Coordinates of C-alpha atoms and ligand atoms in Angstrom, one line a residue:
M26 CA -10.7 -37.5 -31.9
S27 CA -13.5 -35.0 -32.8
F28 CA -14.9 -32.5 -30.4
D29 CA -18.0 -30.3 -30.3
Y30 CA -15.8 -27.2 -30.1
D31 CA -12.2 -26.2 -30.8
L32 CA -12.4 -23.9 -27.8
F33 CA -14.9 -23.6 -24.9
V34 CA -14.5 -20.4 -22.8
I35 CA -15.9 -20.2 -19.2
G36 CA -16.5 -16.6 -18.4
G37 CA -17.8 -13.7 -20.5
G38 CA -15.6 -10.9 -19.2
S39 CA -12.8 -9.0 -20.9
G40 CA -10.3 -11.8 -21.2
G41 CA -12.8 -14.5 -22.1
V42 CA -14.7 -12.6 -24.7
R43 CA -11.5 -11.3 -26.4
S44 CA -10.1 -14.8 -26.7
A45 CA -13.4 -16.3 -27.9
R46 CA -14.0 -13.6 -30.5
L47 CA -10.5 -13.8 -32.0
T48 CA -10.6 -17.6 -32.1
A49 CA -14.1 -17.7 -33.7
A50 CA -13.1 -15.0 -36.2
D51 CA -10.3 -17.3 -37.4
G52 CA -13.0 -19.9 -38.3
H53 CA -12.7 -22.1 -35.2
K54 CA -15.8 -23.5 -33.4
V55 CA -16.1 -21.6 -30.1
G56 CA -18.5 -21.9 -27.2
L57 CA -18.7 -19.5 -24.2
A58 CA -20.7 -19.8 -21.0
E59 CA -21.4 -16.9 -18.7
E60 CA -23.5 -17.4 -15.6
F61 CA -24.2 -13.7 -14.9
R62 CA -24.0 -10.9 -17.5
M63 CA -21.7 -10.6 -20.5
G64 CA -19.0 -8.0 -19.9
G65 CA -17.8 -9.4 -16.6
T66 CA -16.7 -7.5 -13.6
C67 CA -15.2 -4.5 -15.5
V68 CA -18.3 -3.7 -17.4
I69 CA -21.0 -4.8 -15.1
R70 CA -19.7 -4.1 -11.6
G71 CA -16.3 -2.7 -11.8
C72 CA -14.3 -0.2 -13.8
I73 CA -17.2 1.2 -15.9
P74 CA -19.9 1.9 -13.3
K75 CA -17.1 3.0 -10.9
K76 CA -15.7 5.5 -13.3
L77 CA -19.2 6.9 -14.1
M78 CA -19.7 7.3 -10.3
V79 CA -16.3 9.1 -10.2
F80 CA -17.6 11.5 -12.8
A81 CA -20.9 12.0 -11.0
S82 CA -19.1 12.7 -7.7
S83 CA -16.7 15.2 -9.1
F84 CA -19.3 17.8 -10.1
P85 CA -19.9 19.5 -6.7
A86 CA -16.2 20.4 -6.5
E87 CA -16.3 21.6 -10.1
I88 CA -19.4 23.7 -9.5
A89 CA -17.8 25.2 -6.4
A90 CA -14.8 26.1 -8.6
A91 CA -17.0 27.5 -11.3
K92 CA -18.6 29.8 -8.7
A93 CA -15.2 30.9 -7.5
Y94 CA -14.3 31.7 -11.1
G95 CA -17.3 34.0 -11.3
W96 CA -20.2 31.8 -12.5
E97 CA -23.5 32.0 -10.8
A98 CA -23.7 28.3 -9.8
S99 CA -24.8 26.2 -7.0
V100 CA -25.0 22.5 -6.2
G101 CA -28.4 21.1 -5.8
A102 CA -29.4 17.7 -4.5
F103 CA -28.1 14.6 -6.2
D104 CA -30.8 12.3 -7.5
W105 CA -29.3 8.9 -6.9
G106 CA -32.3 7.1 -8.3
R107 CA -32.0 9.0 -11.6
F108 CA -28.3 8.4 -11.8
Q109 CA -28.8 4.7 -11.1
G110 CA -31.4 4.5 -13.9
E111 CA -29.0 6.0 -16.4
L112 CA -26.2 3.9 -15.1
H113 CA -28.1 0.6 -15.6
K114 CA -29.2 1.7 -19.0
E115 CA -25.6 2.2 -20.0
L116 CA -24.5 -1.1 -18.5
A117 CA -27.2 -2.9 -20.4
R118 CA -26.1 -1.2 -23.6
L119 CA -22.5 -2.3 -23.1
E120 CA -23.5 -5.8 -22.2
A121 CA -25.5 -6.0 -25.4
I122 CA -22.4 -4.9 -27.4
Y123 CA -20.3 -7.6 -25.8
D124 CA -23.0 -10.2 -26.5
R125 CA -23.4 -9.0 -30.1
N126 CA -19.7 -8.7 -30.9
A127 CA -19.1 -12.3 -29.7
S128 CA -22.1 -13.7 -31.5
N129 CA -21.3 -11.8 -34.7
A130 CA -17.8 -13.3 -34.6
G131 CA -19.4 -16.8 -34.5
V132 CA -19.2 -17.5 -30.8
E133 CA -22.0 -19.7 -29.4
I134 CA -23.0 -18.1 -26.1
F135 CA -24.6 -20.1 -23.3
H136 CA -26.2 -17.9 -20.6
Q137 CA -25.6 -20.3 -17.8
R138 CA -22.9 -21.6 -15.5
A139 CA -20.4 -24.1 -16.8
T140 CA -18.1 -26.4 -14.8
V141 CA -15.1 -28.5 -15.9
V142 CA -15.6 -32.2 -16.0
D143 CA -12.3 -33.3 -17.4
A144 CA -9.5 -32.1 -19.7
H145 CA -11.9 -32.0 -22.7
T146 CA -15.4 -31.7 -21.3
V147 CA -17.5 -29.0 -19.7
R148 CA -20.9 -29.4 -18.2
L149 CA -23.6 -26.6 -18.4
A150 CA -26.0 -25.9 -15.6
D151 CA -28.8 -27.5 -17.6
G152 CA -26.9 -30.8 -17.4
T153 CA -25.7 -30.9 -21.0
E154 CA -22.1 -31.8 -21.6
K155 CA -19.9 -30.3 -24.4
T156 CA -16.6 -31.8 -25.6
T157 CA -13.9 -29.4 -26.6
K158 CA -10.3 -29.5 -27.8
H159 CA -9.3 -26.6 -25.5
I160 CA -10.9 -25.0 -22.4
L161 CA -10.2 -21.4 -21.4
I162 CA -10.9 -20.5 -17.8
A163 CA -11.7 -16.8 -17.6
V164 CA -14.1 -16.5 -14.6
G165 CA -12.3 -13.6 -12.9
G166 CA -12.6 -12.9 -9.2
T167 CA -15.1 -12.2 -6.5
P168 CA -15.0 -9.9 -3.5
F169 CA -13.7 -11.4 -0.3
V170 CA -15.1 -10.4 3.1
P171 CA -13.2 -11.8 6.2
D172 CA -15.8 -14.0 7.9
T173 CA -13.9 -13.8 11.2
V174 CA -15.6 -10.5 12.1
P175 CA -18.8 -10.9 14.1
G176 CA -21.6 -9.4 12.0
H177 CA -19.7 -9.5 8.8
E178 CA -22.9 -10.5 6.9
L179 CA -24.2 -6.9 7.5
A180 CA -21.5 -5.5 5.2
I181 CA -21.8 -5.1 1.4
T182 CA -19.2 -5.3 -1.2
S183 CA -18.5 -3.7 -4.6
N184 CA -20.9 -6.3 -6.1
E185 CA -23.8 -4.6 -4.3
I186 CA -22.7 -1.0 -4.1
F187 CA -24.2 0.1 -7.4
D188 CA -27.6 -1.2 -6.4
I189 CA -28.1 0.3 -2.9
P190 CA -31.6 1.8 -2.8
E191 CA -30.6 5.1 -1.4
L192 CA -27.4 7.1 -0.8
P193 CA -26.2 6.6 2.8
N194 CA -25.8 9.5 5.1
K195 CA -22.9 7.8 6.8
I196 CA -20.8 5.1 5.2
L197 CA -17.9 3.1 6.5
I198 CA -15.4 1.8 4.0
V199 CA -13.1 -0.9 5.1
G200 CA -9.8 -1.5 3.4
G201 CA -7.0 0.6 2.0
G202 CA -6.6 -0.7 -1.6
Y203 CA -7.9 0.5 -4.9
I204 CA -11.6 -0.2 -4.4
A205 CA -11.8 1.2 -0.8
S206 CA -9.9 4.4 -1.6
E207 CA -11.8 5.0 -4.9
F208 CA -15.2 4.6 -3.2
A209 CA -14.1 6.8 -0.3
G210 CA -13.6 9.6 -2.9
I211 CA -16.8 8.8 -4.7
F212 CA -19.2 8.8 -1.7
N213 CA -17.4 11.9 -0.3
G214 CA -18.0 13.7 -3.6
L215 CA -21.6 12.6 -3.6
G216 CA -22.1 14.3 -0.2
C217 CA -22.1 11.4 2.2
N218 CA -20.1 11.3 5.4
V219 CA -17.3 8.9 4.7
T220 CA -15.2 7.1 7.2
Q221 CA -12.4 4.7 6.0
Y222 CA -10.7 2.2 8.2
Y223 CA -7.4 0.7 7.0
R224 CA -5.6 -1.8 9.2
G225 CA -2.1 -0.7 8.1
A226 CA 0.1 2.4 8.4
Q227 CA -0.8 3.9 5.0
I228 CA -3.4 3.2 2.3
L229 CA -2.5 1.9 -1.2
R230 CA 0.2 -0.5 0.0
G231 CA 2.6 -1.4 -2.8
F232 CA 2.5 2.0 -4.5
D233 CA 5.2 4.7 -4.1
D234 CA 5.3 5.8 -0.4
E235 CA 5.5 9.5 -1.2
A236 CA 2.5 9.2 -3.5
R237 CA 0.5 7.2 -0.9
G238 CA 1.1 9.9 1.7
H239 CA 0.2 12.7 -0.8
I240 CA -3.1 11.0 -1.8
A241 CA -4.1 10.2 1.8
N242 CA -3.4 13.8 2.9
E243 CA -5.6 15.1 0.0
M244 CA -8.4 12.7 0.8
I245 CA -8.4 13.8 4.4
A246 CA -8.3 17.5 3.3
N247 CA -11.3 16.7 1.1
G248 CA -13.3 15.5 4.2
I249 CA -12.7 11.8 4.4
D250 CA -12.4 10.6 7.9
L251 CA -9.5 8.2 7.4
H252 CA -8.5 6.0 10.3
L253 CA -5.2 4.2 9.8
G254 CA -4.1 1.3 12.0
T255 CA -7.8 0.6 12.5
N256 CA -10.0 -2.4 11.7
V257 CA -13.6 -3.5 12.4
S258 CA -13.9 -5.7 15.6
S259 CA -17.6 -6.4 15.3
M260 CA -20.9 -5.2 13.7
E261 CA -24.4 -5.5 14.9
K262 CA -27.8 -4.2 13.7
H263 CA -29.0 -1.0 15.4
D264 CA -32.3 0.6 14.5
G265 CA -32.0 -0.4 10.8
R266 CA -28.4 0.9 10.8
I267 CA -25.1 -0.8 11.7
R268 CA -23.2 -0.3 14.9
V269 CA -19.5 -0.9 14.4
R270 CA -16.9 -1.4 17.1
N271 CA -13.4 -0.9 16.0
S272 CA -10.0 -2.2 17.0
T273 CA -9.0 1.1 18.8
G274 CA -12.0 0.8 21.2
G275 CA -14.3 3.2 19.4
A276 CA -17.9 2.5 18.3
E277 CA -19.9 4.3 15.7
I278 CA -23.2 3.9 13.8
F279 CA -23.3 3.8 10.0
D280 CA -26.0 3.4 7.3
V281 CA -23.8 1.3 5.1
V282 CA -20.6 -0.7 5.6
L283 CA -18.7 -1.4 2.4
Y284 CA -16.0 -4.0 2.7
A285 CA -13.2 -3.7 0.0
T286 CA -10.8 -6.1 1.5
G287 CA -9.6 -7.7 -1.7
R288 CA -10.8 -10.2 -4.3
K289 CA -10.4 -13.9 -4.6
P290 CA -10.2 -16.0 -7.8
H291 CA -13.7 -17.3 -8.6
T292 CA -12.8 -21.0 -8.8
I293 CA -14.8 -22.6 -6.0
G294 CA -17.0 -25.4 -7.4
L295 CA -15.6 -25.1 -10.9
G296 CA -14.4 -28.7 -11.0
L297 CA -10.8 -27.7 -11.8
E298 CA -9.2 -29.8 -9.0
N299 CA -11.0 -32.9 -10.2
A300 CA -9.8 -32.3 -13.7
G301 CA -6.2 -32.2 -12.4
V302 CA -5.7 -28.4 -12.7
N303 CA -3.3 -27.1 -10.0
L304 CA -4.6 -24.2 -7.9
A305 CA -2.7 -21.9 -5.6
R306 CA -3.6 -21.6 -2.0
N307 CA -5.9 -18.6 -2.6
G308 CA -7.7 -20.6 -5.4
A309 CA -5.9 -19.0 -8.3
V310 CA -5.4 -21.1 -11.4
E311 CA -1.6 -21.8 -11.7
V312 CA -0.4 -21.1 -15.2
D313 CA 2.9 -20.9 -17.1
D314 CA 4.1 -18.0 -19.1
Y315 CA 1.7 -19.0 -21.9
S316 CA -1.3 -19.2 -19.6
Q317 CA -1.3 -23.0 -19.8
T318 CA -2.4 -24.9 -16.7
S319 CA -1.1 -28.2 -15.4
V320 CA -3.6 -29.9 -17.8
P321 CA -2.3 -29.2 -21.3
S322 CA -5.7 -28.6 -22.9
I323 CA -6.8 -26.1 -20.2
Y324 CA -5.7 -22.5 -20.2
A325 CA -6.6 -19.6 -17.9
V326 CA -6.4 -15.8 -18.3
G327 CA -7.4 -12.7 -16.3
D328 CA -8.0 -12.2 -12.6
V329 CA -8.6 -16.0 -12.0
T330 CA -4.8 -16.4 -12.5
D331 CA -4.1 -13.6 -10.0
R332 CA -1.2 -12.2 -12.0
V333 CA -1.8 -8.5 -12.6
N334 CA -5.5 -8.0 -11.9
L335 CA -6.4 -5.4 -14.5
T336 CA -8.8 -5.5 -17.4
P337 CA -6.3 -4.5 -20.2
V338 CA -4.0 -7.2 -18.9
A339 CA -6.6 -9.9 -19.1
I340 CA -7.3 -8.8 -22.7
R341 CA -3.6 -9.0 -23.5
E342 CA -3.4 -12.4 -21.9
G343 CA -6.4 -13.5 -24.1
V344 CA -4.7 -12.3 -27.2
A345 CA -1.5 -14.1 -26.4
F346 CA -3.4 -17.3 -25.6
H347 CA -5.1 -17.1 -29.0
E348 CA -1.8 -16.4 -30.9
T349 CA -0.1 -19.3 -29.1
V350 CA -2.8 -22.0 -29.3
F351 CA -4.6 -21.2 -32.5
R352 CA -2.1 -19.4 -34.7
G353 CA 1.1 -21.4 -33.8
N354 CA 2.8 -18.1 -32.7
A355 CA 4.0 -18.7 -29.2
M356 CA 3.4 -15.4 -27.3
K357 CA 3.9 -14.6 -23.7
P358 CA 1.8 -11.8 -22.3
D359 CA 4.1 -8.9 -21.3
H360 CA 3.6 -8.0 -17.6
A361 CA 6.4 -5.5 -17.4
L362 CA 5.9 -1.8 -17.0
I363 CA 2.1 -1.7 -17.0
P364 CA 0.7 1.8 -16.5
S365 CA -2.4 2.0 -14.4
A366 CA -4.6 4.6 -12.7
V367 CA -6.3 4.6 -9.3
F368 CA -9.4 6.8 -9.5
T369 CA -9.0 8.2 -6.1
Q370 CA -9.8 11.9 -5.7
P371 CA -7.1 13.2 -6.4
E372 CA -6.4 10.7 -9.3
F373 CA -3.2 8.7 -9.4
G374 CA -1.4 7.5 -12.5
T375 CA 1.6 5.3 -12.1
V376 CA 4.0 3.2 -14.2
G377 CA 7.2 1.3 -13.2
L378 CA 9.0 1.1 -9.9
S379 CA 8.2 3.0 -6.8
E380 CA 11.1 4.8 -5.1
E381 CA 11.3 2.1 -2.5
E382 CA 11.4 -0.8 -5.1
A383 CA 14.0 1.0 -7.2
R384 CA 16.4 1.8 -4.5
D385 CA 16.5 -1.8 -3.4
I386 CA 17.8 -2.7 -6.9
E387 CA 20.3 0.1 -7.8
P388 CA 21.4 3.6 -7.0
I389 CA 18.7 6.1 -8.1
E390 CA 17.9 9.8 -8.3
V391 CA 14.4 11.0 -7.4
Y392 CA 12.9 14.0 -9.1
C393 CA 9.7 15.3 -7.5
A394 CA 7.6 18.4 -7.7
A395 CA 4.5 18.9 -5.6
F396 CA 2.6 22.2 -6.1
R397 CA -0.7 24.0 -6.3
P398 CA -1.8 24.0 -9.9
M399 CA -2.8 27.2 -11.6
Q400 CA -6.4 26.3 -11.9
S401 CA -7.0 25.9 -8.2
N402 CA -4.3 28.4 -7.0
F403 CA -6.3 31.1 -8.8
I404 CA -9.3 30.5 -6.5
G405 CA -7.3 29.9 -3.3
H406 CA -7.8 26.2 -3.3
K407 CA -5.1 24.3 -1.4
E408 CA -5.1 21.0 -3.3
R409 CA -1.6 20.0 -4.6
V410 CA -0.6 17.9 -7.5
M411 CA 2.6 15.7 -7.6
F412 CA 4.9 14.7 -10.4
K413 CA 7.6 12.2 -9.6
L414 CA 10.3 10.5 -11.6
V415 CA 12.5 7.7 -10.3
V416 CA 15.7 7.6 -12.4
S417 CA 18.5 5.1 -12.6
E418 CA 21.8 6.8 -11.7
Q419 CA 23.7 4.5 -14.0
S420 CA 21.6 4.0 -17.1
R421 CA 19.7 7.3 -16.7
K422 CA 16.5 5.4 -17.5
V423 CA 13.2 6.6 -16.0
L424 CA 12.4 3.5 -13.8
G425 CA 9.1 4.9 -12.4
C426 CA 6.7 7.8 -13.1
H427 CA 4.1 8.7 -10.5
I428 CA 1.5 11.4 -11.1
I429 CA -1.2 12.7 -8.8
A430 CA -3.3 15.3 -10.5
P431 CA -6.6 15.8 -12.3
H432 CA -6.6 13.4 -15.3
A433 CA -3.5 11.6 -14.1
G434 CA -4.9 8.4 -15.7
E435 CA -4.8 10.2 -19.1
M436 CA -1.3 11.5 -18.5
I437 CA 0.2 8.2 -17.4
Q438 CA -1.0 6.5 -20.5
I439 CA 1.2 8.8 -22.6
A440 CA 4.1 8.9 -20.1
G441 CA 3.9 5.1 -20.0
I442 CA 4.9 4.9 -23.6
A443 CA 8.1 6.7 -23.0
V444 CA 8.9 4.7 -19.9
K445 CA 8.1 1.4 -21.7
M446 CA 10.4 2.5 -24.5
G447 CA 13.2 3.0 -22.0
A448 CA 13.4 6.8 -22.1
T449 CA 16.1 8.4 -20.1
K450 CA 15.8 11.4 -17.9
E451 CA 17.7 13.3 -20.6
D452 CA 15.0 12.2 -23.2
F453 CA 12.4 13.7 -21.0
D454 CA 14.4 16.9 -20.6
A455 CA 15.0 17.1 -24.3
T456 CA 11.2 17.3 -24.9
V457 CA 9.9 20.9 -25.0
A458 CA 7.4 21.7 -22.3
V459 CA 3.7 22.2 -23.2
H460 CA 2.9 25.5 -21.5
P461 CA 1.0 26.3 -19.4
T462 CA 0.1 22.8 -18.2
M463 CA 0.7 20.8 -15.0
A464 CA 2.4 18.0 -16.9
E465 CA 5.2 20.3 -18.2
E466 CA 6.8 19.6 -14.8
L467 CA 7.6 16.1 -16.1
V468 CA 10.2 17.7 -18.5
L469 CA 11.3 20.6 -16.3
M470 CA 12.6 19.0 -13.1
K471 CA 16.3 19.9 -13.1
E472 CA 17.8 18.8 -9.8
P473 CA 17.1 15.5 -8.0
V474 CA 15.4 16.1 -4.6
R475 CA 17.4 13.1 -3.3
K476 CA 19.6 10.3 -4.3
A477 CA 19.4 6.8 -2.8
Ligands
LIG29 P1 -6.7 -4.7 -2.8 O1 -5.9 -5.9 -2.7 O2 -6.1 -3.6 -3.6 O3 -6.9 -4.1 -1.3 C1 -7.4 -4.9 -0.3 C2 -7.4 -4.0 1.0 O4 -8.1 -4.7 2.0 C3 -5.9 -3.8 1.4 O5 -5.9 -2.5 2.0 C4 -5.8 -4.9 2.5 O6 -4.9 -4.5 3.5 C5 -7.2 -4.9 3.1 N1 -7.5 -6.2 3.8 C6 -7.3 -7.4 3.3 N2 -7.8 -8.3 4.2 C7 -8.3 -7.6 5.2 C8 -8.9 -8.0 6.4 N3 -9.0 -9.3 6.8 N4 -9.3 -7.0 7.3 C9 -9.1 -5.7 7.0 N5 -8.5 -5.3 5.8 C10 -8.1 -6.3 4.9 O7 -8.1 -5.1 -3.2 P2 -9.3 -4.3 -3.8 O8 -10.5 -5.1 -3.3 O9 -9.3 -2.9 -3.5 O10 -9.2 -4.5 -5.4 C11 -9.0 -5.7 -5.9 C12 -8.2 -5.7 -7.2 O11 -9.0 -5.1 -8.2 C13 -7.0 -4.8 -7.1 O12 -5.9 -5.5 -6.7 C14 -6.9 -4.3 -8.5 O13 -6.0 -5.2 -9.2 C15 -8.3 -4.3 -9.1 N6 -8.8 -3.0 -9.2 C16 -8.2 -2.1 -10.0 C17 -8.7 -0.8 -10.2 C18 -8.0 0.2 -11.0 O14 -7.2 -0.2 -11.9 N7 -8.3 1.5 -10.9 C19 -9.9 -0.4 -9.4 C20 -10.4 -1.4 -8.6 C21 -9.9 -2.6 -8.5 P3 -3.3 -4.8 3.4 O15 -2.8 -3.7 2.5 O16 -2.8 -4.6 4.8 O17 -3.2 -6.2 2.9

């Protein structure tokens, strides 16, 4: 049977574009449909614009530090409109690169929505149908706002946050995950009054408890009004602003309410159920170790599969899909020991097991140093950094490494190599310290602070 394409990809984000490019570059006929903008969440309304906002928001603290070091310096007003202009120029540049790289590799791009008709057919929004030997679903996720809260439609999500017309004087951020905690730091740094509600006992659930506590304390010290055990009960319009009633009986008025209460796989209306593709209860496409769905010709990679929702993981899954399906080299994406960073302020880099996870598995030793780094100690700043290793008592392997410090994301990329290679505590100790740095602590912690 002949098809219009060897591969048709739905979704022009990190995972979809990588799979499409590699497959087309091998000489296969590849089509790709993207309904919004090439680059997907990461490039257009996720990692990239967020990180640029982290940079923008960190200058006031740096200028204050420069002053304390003896520079004549002062923080002026932040021109949100100018920043937004530059931001959107940069995003357009990156989008064009994604588009160009895919086209140059031979991918035929359709700038419209596509849905699945059956195991070998997709339908474009203009009504045309394309037959294809394989379909790859790479449509990512979309922010989820609980619709049980009265007035929930007044809230915005991370999809809209980069386009707000002016910076809020007072902003409420709801949630305690990556996005909520990162944006709390961003808006605080930009000079807004930030309140964060998290329904649980501590933000960043799932990460190392000691690290979570350290980050929360630093965020509070930086001026974020963090309310734990608190949720929104209702929202209503109030003189062009939003009056929020909360679960502890309080009420307050905000200019903007940002909900960062998780993301859902973007599968509604995609036609997958009709084609026989099994979906999980939250809408995620169910896949096996090779990213194959219950329909053998249909595969899925990235956030839509709700495995590990990170850009570099989607890319790895896309590469493994291409190797498996188009090169006859069965390859499973490796989801073990993935280093990652949360761009809170302070920044958090982490790889491997938390202390809590590790001690449920085997006896461990915990090495931890929390201290005021030289750069800020010099000017009397109170901020503290933290370096923590979770070590197997028996194998001596470093099971987890957790760093809270400026540039922790950069550090954990390097430490992640050692942990992934199975380095032991003694391997860390055998490495000569780089002095004077904060990270030298990683190889200088002699005694465990506790065993569990
Ligand atoms: P997360 O799943 O990380 O956090 C969602 C938060 O919302 C949790 O604190 C959760 O609470 C809370 N929540 C969920 N439902 C409700 C509700 N009904 N009412 C109140 N609170 C609620 O999602 P994010 O949106 O922050 O991020 C989505 C994903 O994007 C992440 O999982 C991550 O994979 C990725 N990401 C990665 C980044 C990075 O690598 N730096 C940056 C940004 C996003 P509870 O803990 O109690 O469930």
